[in-house]
XYZ file of C-alpha atoms in Angstrom:
582
model
C 35.678 -6.998 -1.246
C 33.030 -8.799 0.459
C 31.174 -9.250 -3.147
C 31.955 -9.176 -6.754
C 28.200 -8.899 -7.913
C 25.266 -8.350 -6.035
C 22.137 -11.050 -5.614
C 20.346 -9.927 -8.727
C 23.169 -9.254 -11.463
C 24.109 -13.186 -12.478
C 22.560 -14.400 -15.884
C 23.436 -17.206 -17.991
C 26.118 -15.196 -19.661
C 27.906 -15.680 -16.189
C 28.203 -19.462 -16.498
C 31.789 -20.552 -15.206
C 32.470 -17.406 -13.723
C 33.960 -17.372 -10.204
C 32.313 -14.769 -8.105
C 31.577 -13.805 -4.643
C 28.557 -12.939 -3.090
C 26.859 -11.317 0.236
C 23.723 -10.999 1.752
C 20.886 -12.953 3.822
C 19.759 -16.003 4.176
C 16.047 -16.133 2.824
C 15.510 -19.903 3.442
C 17.546 -23.461 2.772
C 16.040 -26.628 1.488
C 17.829 -29.722 2.734
C 17.635 -32.940 0.793
C 20.613 -34.708 2.388
C 22.893 -34.907 -0.718
C 21.743 -31.763 -1.615
C 21.295 -28.254 -0.104
C 19.693 -24.872 -1.714
C 19.881 -21.536 0.018
C 18.178 -18.392 -1.236
C 20.511 -15.854 -0.892
C 18.663 -12.166 -0.764
C 20.024 -8.733 -0.786
C 18.465 -5.166 -1.884
C 18.863 -6.287 -5.384
C 17.586 -9.762 -5.717
C 17.959 -13.236 -4.808
C 20.297 -15.875 -6.161
C 20.170 -19.793 -5.249
C 23.018 -21.200 -3.887
C 23.664 -25.056 -4.089
C 25.905 -27.581 -1.914
C 26.164 -30.917 -3.666
C 27.815 -33.702 -2.012
C 29.338 -34.698 -5.259
C 30.856 -31.646 -5.899
C 31.102 -30.016 -2.095
C 33.470 -31.343 0.560
C 31.706 -32.957 3.766
C 32.984 -29.902 6.017
C 31.517 -27.372 3.634
C 27.909 -29.373 3.661
C 28.039 -29.386 7.664
C 28.736 -25.595 7.735
C 25.739 -25.371 5.283
C 23.522 -27.098 7.098
C 23.999 -24.464 10.231
C 22.575 -21.679 8.192
C 19.268 -20.161 9.582
C 16.826 -17.521 8.304
C 18.521 -13.993 8.239
C 21.964 -15.258 8.854
C 24.704 -12.667 7.059
C 27.093 -14.774 5.024
C 29.728 -14.666 2.171
C 29.963 -17.107 -0.362
C 32.459 -17.826 -3.302
C 31.818 -20.309 -6.107
C 31.222 -21.049 -9.718
C 28.176 -19.926 -11.812
C 26.315 -23.140 -13.141
C 23.241 -23.144 -14.872
C 20.279 -24.376 -13.061
C 18.686 -27.803 -14.285
C 15.265 -26.685 -13.042
C 14.641 -22.859 -13.911
C 12.755 -20.298 -11.892
C 11.314 -17.740 -14.407
C 10.153 -15.667 -11.632
C 13.201 -14.277 -10.247
C 15.937 -12.400 -12.988
C 18.667 -15.177 -11.915
C 16.371 -18.101 -12.381
C 18.507 -19.605 -14.981
C 21.862 -20.091 -12.862
C 22.812 -21.010 -9.486
C 26.168 -20.757 -7.559
C 27.921 -23.837 -6.586
C 29.285 -22.817 -3.601
C 33.243 -23.291 -2.977
C 33.660 -21.450 0.279
C 31.208 -20.110 2.870
C 31.620 -17.571 5.659
C 29.172 -16.908 8.030
C 29.562 -12.970 8.647
C 26.912 -12.872 11.448
C 24.269 -15.207 12.844
C 20.634 -14.377 13.281
C 17.999 -15.121 15.955
C 14.802 -16.526 14.362
C 12.776 -13.682 13.318
C 9.478 -12.801 15.106
C 7.800 -12.599 11.514
C 8.584 -14.153 7.998
C 10.477 -12.011 5.788
C 8.554 -12.427 2.579
C 6.179 -10.654 0.510
C 2.841 -11.884 2.627
C 4.276 -11.661 5.851
C 2.177 -13.255 9.048
C 3.691 -10.139 11.086
C 1.010 -7.950 12.089
C 1.753 -4.443 11.727
C 2.269 -3.380 15.447
C 4.879 -6.233 15.329
C 6.310 -5.051 11.794
C 6.712 -1.360 13.549
C 8.441 -2.744 16.348
C 10.896 -4.753 14.221
C 10.754 -2.065 11.441
C 14.207 -2.728 10.664
C 13.480 -6.174 9.679
C 10.086 -5.296 7.979
C 12.760 -2.778 5.574
C 14.283 -6.452 4.191
C 10.799 -7.446 2.768
C 10.418 -6.658 -0.739
C 7.013 -4.546 -0.653
C 8.334 -1.941 1.970
C 11.969 -1.940 0.409
C 10.323 -1.191 -3.062
C 8.128 1.405 -1.647
C 11.450 3.170 -0.079
C 12.957 2.926 -3.272
C 9.879 4.469 -5.063
C 10.157 7.201 -2.809
C 13.931 7.730 -3.809
C 12.591 8.039 -7.704
C 9.755 10.661 -6.808
C 11.985 12.888 -5.325
C 14.961 12.538 -7.623
C 12.241 13.589 -10.447
C 11.063 16.313 -8.232
C 14.449 17.636 -7.914
C 15.520 17.489 -11.445
C 12.122 19.232 -13.089
C 12.565 22.330 -10.465
C 16.232 22.260 -10.873
C 15.533 22.396 -14.633
C 12.940 25.007 -14.077
C 15.457 27.163 -12.141
C 14.391 26.680 -8.759
C 17.303 26.489 -6.292
C 17.058 24.032 -3.371
C 17.811 25.998 -0.042
C 17.431 24.693 3.451
C 15.835 26.439 6.149
C 16.168 26.214 10.240
C 14.504 23.326 12.416
C 14.767 25.361 15.635
C 12.442 28.351 14.890
C 10.157 30.632 16.701
C 6.774 29.303 17.792
C 3.932 31.031 15.448
C 0.163 30.147 15.079
C -0.139 28.332 11.797
C -3.501 25.858 12.581
C -2.049 23.132 14.319
C -0.048 22.876 17.958
C 3.730 23.312 17.800
C 6.474 20.618 18.895
C 8.276 22.783 21.528
C 11.970 22.454 22.390
C 13.387 23.820 25.146
C 16.678 25.859 25.294
C 19.354 25.090 27.726
C 21.355 28.212 27.243
C 18.357 30.786 27.530
C 16.354 29.614 30.383
C 12.550 29.718 30.204
C 12.573 30.159 26.507
C 11.728 27.639 23.519
C 12.105 26.898 20.151
C 9.447 25.689 18.121
C 9.994 22.797 15.284
C 8.428 24.398 12.044
C 4.889 23.296 10.683
C 6.467 24.703 7.830
C 8.982 26.939 6.096
C 6.420 29.269 5.840
C 7.900 32.727 6.605
C 11.409 31.610 5.445
C 10.344 31.244 1.948
C 8.825 34.281 1.741
C 11.750 36.313 3.445
C 13.933 33.955 0.656
C 11.583 35.985 -1.697
C 12.759 39.164 -0.049
C 16.256 38.449 -0.239
C 15.616 37.928 -4.248
C 16.349 34.349 -4.306
C 13.145 34.527 -7.064
C 12.348 30.497 -7.241
C 13.040 28.643 -3.799
C 12.194 24.581 -3.276
C 13.263 22.256 -0.543
C 12.575 18.880 0.142
C 11.756 19.533 4.380
C 10.446 17.766 7.121
C 7.481 19.659 8.982
C 6.127 18.901 12.422
C 2.677 19.253 13.317
C 1.123 18.339 17.198
C -2.106 17.244 16.126
C -4.166 14.026 16.406
C -3.133 11.054 14.018
C -5.096 8.806 11.859
C -3.404 6.237 8.925
C -2.417 8.522 6.639
C -1.124 11.227 9.051
C 2.217 11.439 10.892
C 3.614 13.865 13.578
C 6.474 14.422 11.400
C 6.051 14.537 7.495
C 7.588 15.540 4.543
C 6.767 18.729 2.044
C 8.010 19.626 -1.282
C 7.926 23.365 -0.316
C 8.257 25.915 -3.586
C 8.095 29.691 -3.603
C 8.460 32.251 -6.523
C 8.699 36.233 -6.676
C 7.031 37.837 -9.264
C 4.213 35.595 -10.044
C 0.638 35.649 -10.373
C -1.769 32.552 -9.572
C -1.683 31.077 -13.329
C 2.374 30.937 -13.374
C 2.261 28.703 -10.192
C -0.702 26.755 -11.718
C 1.431 26.214 -14.774
C 4.486 25.262 -13.124
C 3.087 23.020 -10.620
C 0.697 21.275 -13.265
C 4.243 20.496 -15.059
C 5.673 19.061 -12.032
C 2.904 16.598 -11.554
C 2.619 15.674 -15.312
C 6.351 15.076 -15.244
C 5.796 13.093 -12.243
C 3.170 11.005 -13.583
C 4.916 10.304 -17.226
C 8.634 9.708 -15.810
C 7.287 7.556 -12.352
C 4.060 5.846 -13.776
C 4.421 6.187 -17.573
C 0.952 7.670 -17.659
C 0.599 10.606 -19.931
C -2.151 13.802 -18.576
C -2.684 16.590 -20.385
C -6.051 18.070 -18.564
C -5.633 19.297 -15.127
C -9.503 20.900 -14.664
C -10.368 23.636 -12.256
C -13.223 23.828 -10.121
C -14.574 26.392 -7.744
C -14.144 25.427 -3.882
C -18.036 26.510 -3.926
C -18.852 24.078 -6.765
C -16.672 21.262 -5.207
C -18.907 21.651 -1.842
C -22.107 21.798 -3.614
C -21.478 18.702 -6.050
C -19.051 16.450 -4.115
C -19.586 17.586 -0.407
C -15.403 17.986 0.050
C -12.710 20.277 -0.939
C -11.182 17.494 -2.761
C -13.339 15.349 -5.006
C -12.543 12.333 -6.591
C -13.522 12.759 -9.923
C -12.715 9.710 -11.564
C -16.157 8.785 -11.119
C -19.368 10.379 -10.903
C -22.150 10.380 -8.551
C -22.288 14.213 -8.082
C -24.614 15.679 -5.594
C -28.379 16.595 -6.970
C -29.851 19.178 -4.524
C -33.563 17.973 -4.110
C -35.099 20.810 -2.040
C -37.277 22.376 -4.931
C -38.339 18.704 -5.767
C -39.146 17.479 -2.386
C -40.348 19.800 0.118
C -43.579 20.164 -1.396
C -45.300 17.006 0.185
C -46.222 16.663 3.682
C -42.548 14.751 4.717
C -41.413 16.818 7.639
C -37.710 15.150 7.529
C -37.266 16.832 4.245
C -39.398 19.807 4.601
C -37.567 20.650 8.177
C -33.921 19.945 6.292
C -32.052 22.856 5.397
C -30.667 20.770 2.547
C -31.947 17.382 0.776
C -29.185 15.917 -1.199
C -29.188 12.919 -2.978
C -26.614 10.759 -5.471
C -27.383 8.379 -8.408
C -25.778 5.014 -7.379
C -24.835 3.142 -10.912
C -26.633 -0.037 -10.673
C -27.728 0.276 -7.701
C -31.081 -1.178 -7.908
C -29.910 -4.435 -7.872
C -29.494 -4.159 -4.190
C -31.461 -6.157 -2.080
C -33.668 -4.562 0.745
C -31.282 -6.508 3.148
C -28.336 -4.674 1.490
C -29.953 -1.432 1.301
C -30.754 -1.684 4.896
C -26.969 -2.548 5.922
C -26.120 0.821 3.741
C -28.776 2.922 5.994
C -27.051 1.489 9.345
C -23.705 2.388 7.612
C -24.680 5.998 7.290
C -26.007 6.152 10.840
C -22.623 4.968 12.328
C -21.294 7.537 14.997
C -18.367 8.199 12.063
C -20.913 9.294 9.559
C -23.718 10.399 11.866
C -26.636 10.520 9.577
C -29.927 9.895 10.970
C -31.150 7.852 7.992
C -31.382 7.348 4.251
C -34.177 7.703 1.822
C -34.094 5.848 -1.360
C -35.695 5.441 -4.570
C -35.355 2.378 -6.980
C -35.135 3.374 -10.655
C -36.826 0.310 -12.334
C -35.896 -0.924 -15.926
C -39.440 -0.343 -16.956
C -39.358 3.583 -16.135
C -41.077 3.098 -12.808
C -40.007 3.831 -9.298
C -40.095 2.287 -6.047
C -39.212 4.545 -2.934
C -39.106 4.132 0.885
C -41.446 6.836 1.315
C -44.149 6.366 -1.441
C -46.790 6.886 0.674
C -45.864 10.946 0.483
C -44.580 10.905 -3.062
C -46.021 9.895 -6.520
C -44.155 8.521 -9.850
C -43.864 12.104 -11.087
C -42.114 13.451 -7.982
C -39.525 10.365 -7.649
C -39.181 11.005 -11.574
C -37.902 14.572 -10.745
C -35.501 13.349 -7.754
C -34.153 11.032 -10.401
C -33.808 13.666 -13.093
C -31.843 15.855 -10.421
C -29.745 13.294 -9.468
C -28.554 12.354 -12.804
C -30.175 8.732 -12.555
C -30.832 6.196 -15.300
C -32.672 3.171 -15.164
C -31.414 0.339 -13.163
C -29.743 2.956 -10.751
C -30.677 3.794 -6.827
C -31.137 7.374 -5.658
C -29.724 7.836 -2.265
C -30.836 10.934 -0.318
C -30.024 12.426 2.571
C -31.024 15.487 4.611
C -30.079 17.855 7.380
C -28.081 20.820 7.940
C -26.023 21.697 4.890
C -22.670 21.239 6.035
C -23.192 17.958 7.721
C -25.452 16.462 5.232
C -22.602 17.041 2.663
C -20.084 15.755 4.787
C -22.317 12.773 5.095
C -23.222 12.379 1.448
C -19.457 12.806 0.880
C -18.716 9.838 2.935
C -21.224 7.732 1.053
C -20.392 8.507 -2.054
C -16.667 7.354 -1.409
C -18.070 4.255 0.216
C -20.153 3.295 -2.748
C -17.281 4.302 -5.018
C -15.128 1.326 -3.248
C -17.676 -1.167 -3.142
C -18.175 -0.915 -6.896
C -14.371 -0.840 -7.601
C -14.637 2.823 -9.041
C -11.310 3.905 -7.660
C -8.935 2.260 -9.547
C -5.084 2.913 -8.234
C -3.934 3.138 -11.743
C -6.060 5.886 -13.083
C -4.987 9.311 -12.097
C -7.651 12.136 -12.163
C -5.849 15.696 -11.249
C -7.773 18.794 -10.420
C -7.120 22.199 -9.294
C -9.594 23.744 -6.552
C -9.839 27.345 -6.600
C -10.903 30.077 -4.898
C -11.241 29.091 -1.229
C -12.794 31.063 1.235
C -10.104 33.488 3.164
C -11.438 32.918 6.675
C -13.341 30.191 8.387
C -15.856 30.896 11.164
C -15.176 28.832 14.388
C -18.745 28.172 15.265
C -17.812 27.611 18.944
C -16.141 31.164 19.909
C -17.702 33.206 17.095
C -14.355 34.223 15.686
C -12.877 34.093 12.435
C -9.551 32.341 11.558
C -7.276 31.791 8.415
C -8.564 28.622 6.195
C -5.042 28.470 5.118
C -2.686 30.615 7.051
C -2.275 34.300 8.201
C 0.025 35.176 5.089
C -2.613 34.335 2.278
C -3.651 37.129 0.150
C -7.336 37.936 -0.788
C -8.444 38.147 -4.318
C -7.886 41.186 -5.701
C -10.039 43.898 -4.531
C -11.921 41.968 -1.934
C -9.635 43.229 0.947
C -12.381 45.958 1.988
C -14.800 43.224 2.495
C -12.992 42.079 5.579
C -15.018 44.848 7.646
C -18.270 43.956 6.232
C -18.444 40.592 4.960
C -15.612 38.673 6.157
C -17.082 35.105 5.206
C -17.391 36.288 1.706
C -13.958 37.252 0.850
C -12.220 34.680 -1.333
C -8.480 33.713 -0.840
C -6.028 33.748 -3.713
C -5.516 30.307 -2.753
C -5.296 26.694 -4.740
C -5.018 23.251 -3.948
C -3.926 20.311 -6.198
C -5.997 17.671 -5.934
C -5.178 13.817 -7.349
C -7.587 11.142 -6.776
C -9.507 12.455 -4.045
C -6.586 13.390 -2.100
C -5.123 16.986 -1.542
C -1.521 16.533 -2.797
C -0.439 20.179 -3.038
C -1.847 23.831 -1.768
C -0.539 27.113 -1.589
C -1.536 30.804 -2.346
C -0.204 33.994 -3.722
C 0.830 35.899 -0.406
C 0.448 39.274 1.238
C 3.803 41.213 0.503
C 3.097 44.542 2.271
C 3.160 45.433 5.750
C -0.233 47.492 5.489
C -2.095 44.320 4.125
C -0.646 42.095 6.580
C -1.509 44.184 9.640
C -5.013 44.579 8.552
C -5.226 40.513 7.658
C -3.833 39.879 11.422
C -6.043 42.575 13.117
C -9.190 40.732 11.256
C -7.525 37.338 12.862
C -7.800 38.806 16.412
C -4.396 39.959 17.000
C -3.623 43.317 18.704
C -0.818 45.408 17.340
C 1.362 44.343 19.873
C 0.781 40.711 19.288
C 1.272 40.972 15.651
C 4.657 42.691 16.377
C 5.692 40.080 18.813
C 4.795 37.236 16.463
C 5.586 38.704 13.047
C 7.444 41.538 13.651
C 10.448 40.070 11.687
C 8.415 39.336 8.614
C 6.285 42.521 8.724
C 9.926 44.882 8.966
C 11.175 42.839 5.751
C 8.252 43.695 3.783
C 9.586 47.534 4.303
C 12.468 46.938 2.230
C 11.198 46.155 -1.028
C 9.183 42.621 -0.954
C 8.281 41.308 -4.431
C 4.816 40.018 -5.099
C 5.284 36.081 -4.664
C 3.487 32.916 -3.957
C 3.704 29.455 -3.683
C 2.931 25.952 -3.080
C 3.810 22.945 -0.942
C 3.246 19.290 -2.214
C 2.818 16.551 0.644
C 5.374 14.221 -0.574
C 4.484 11.353 1.900
C 0.905 11.520 0.191
C 2.193 12.092 -3.413
C 4.351 8.895 -3.448
C 1.567 6.664 -2.037
C -0.976 7.467 -4.339
C 1.419 7.558 -7.169
C 2.607 3.953 -5.993
C -0.954 2.847 -6.123
C -1.467 3.117 -2.204
C -3.934 4.643 0.382
C -1.753 5.000 3.355
C 1.734 6.618 3.853
C 3.382 4.335 6.318
C 5.190 2.144 3.949
C 6.785 4.811 1.888
C 8.064 6.337 5.288
C 11.314 4.387 6.423
C 10.790 4.793 10.208
C 7.004 5.885 10.732
C 5.213 6.555 13.741
C 1.988 4.512 14.910
C -1.448 6.037 15.705
C -0.279 7.445 18.869
C 2.714 9.188 17.569
C 4.896 6.391 19.036
C 7.985 5.271 17.681
C 7.326 1.596 18.969
C 10.657 0.499 17.982
C 12.912 2.875 19.839
C 10.226 3.675 22.310
C 9.831 7.330 21.783
C 8.506 9.911 23.181
C 10.650 8.680 26.611
C 11.022 10.433 29.821
C 13.938 12.641 30.667
C 15.881 11.886 33.727
C 16.216 14.350 36.504
C 19.524 15.478 35.608
C 18.483 16.503 32.001
C 15.232 18.345 33.107
C 17.394 20.215 35.516
C 19.796 20.839 32.962
C 16.928 22.333 30.647
C 15.106 24.455 33.711
C 12.105 22.049 33.702
C 10.023 20.571 36.312
C 7.284 18.028 35.875
C 3.751 19.016 37.132
C 3.108 14.988 37.955
């Protein structure tokens, strides 16, 4: 037995016990006549003591050889500490060591294994196995385990069955590029890694499983950013004989359960918002409703004067920044420069100060009088002491720009508090999205999403107006889950695929297996998938997902620790019947 106790378990009640511990050396302090060593494992820290009055000379010399991250085993007697440490659970005791064995020496780590490390992100990702030893990363991974455990517990209690689906599947168009895998035994043919188990969970409903879930890896070959990984994890769920309301109720329950069990927070209200309202009031389909600053559309009160910037705009929209009148001209100029950055793309910003005496001071005073500015303030919902910020231009672009500005102000004003949780359902999404470059429509969610009842006929006449029987669950400005009621009959699925540009032959080649299954008594069904990485990060009070993933990729999709992806040697390429162009 390498240890009788872990390094977080010993207390004052254990004084005089002989115990054996094992772990990593956090650090040592050599005072000549006495040596203290902090011994760490996943469970905590125990202070070891080597005292020349009570420890033989040979053991003292062995203790002096210990370096950071050495793996050691020690046996000794638990004694009460003279100087107690209230900051650690074992702070009332220390271990007087009588036996020491070095199990494995360590090189000097490339960064300090402490909560506040001196290692940059790239370095820590290269040595991720060392980074995991740090408490913040370790605790994040343990936190993820707790969330996954509670997910399985809740869904199992709701009669869901966990079923695994294949990773080597057929490539199907689902919005992003597939990762493909060559088949050695089937020359010139390829598997794809699943972007989601979408078709398989629908087939499980045809198979009568009724309630399915899976915590599953998914893969998308798309451009990355800080909160996106090429492989990610979903809580994937599907139910038969359900309508939208049934699904919303079940997964409100799951979210409520997680917030209560993991965070100790009870939330009863899950408001619902139409997609069109989310875009009009917040400029995006995943609004953060922990704070205000709703959009006020100013066309009617701003396009009646000789100000061409507004008059020529498709949309003029403003927000009221609480307390923003306190900003100096220099600070406002910096905000204007911020919205003009390429990442935001605005050409400029108009503003109006709401003074404490009820008057207004605007950057376009020569075009607008006090009565005009008062109407701006009213539409934007501004109070005395606020600042009204206004952008104008093409509707979709301006909404996206103002959404970015709203979130920037929220960050500056400290309104995005990680310990506050504001869930929201966004419903009634468009079924189709127009690609302005090609002029073709594509599915906003995926090709298997059902249109709202009674709207399928509009596909021929007004495809852009058809609403999807789809819904997203938003938490603190992040989409944490999304799903839909599915198409469950072959005829409707064929109509949908035709409107997405598939010929009958292409539809059969890509989805013939699913459409054939619909002819054998497919039940009405629908589901939802949570992004586990994102959900765990939000519940953990973080904005990025990397620390909640054991071995993440960087922004280029590389694993810098194992140096992947990597080239194949010629022998492997020949086995797979592959030839490189370069």
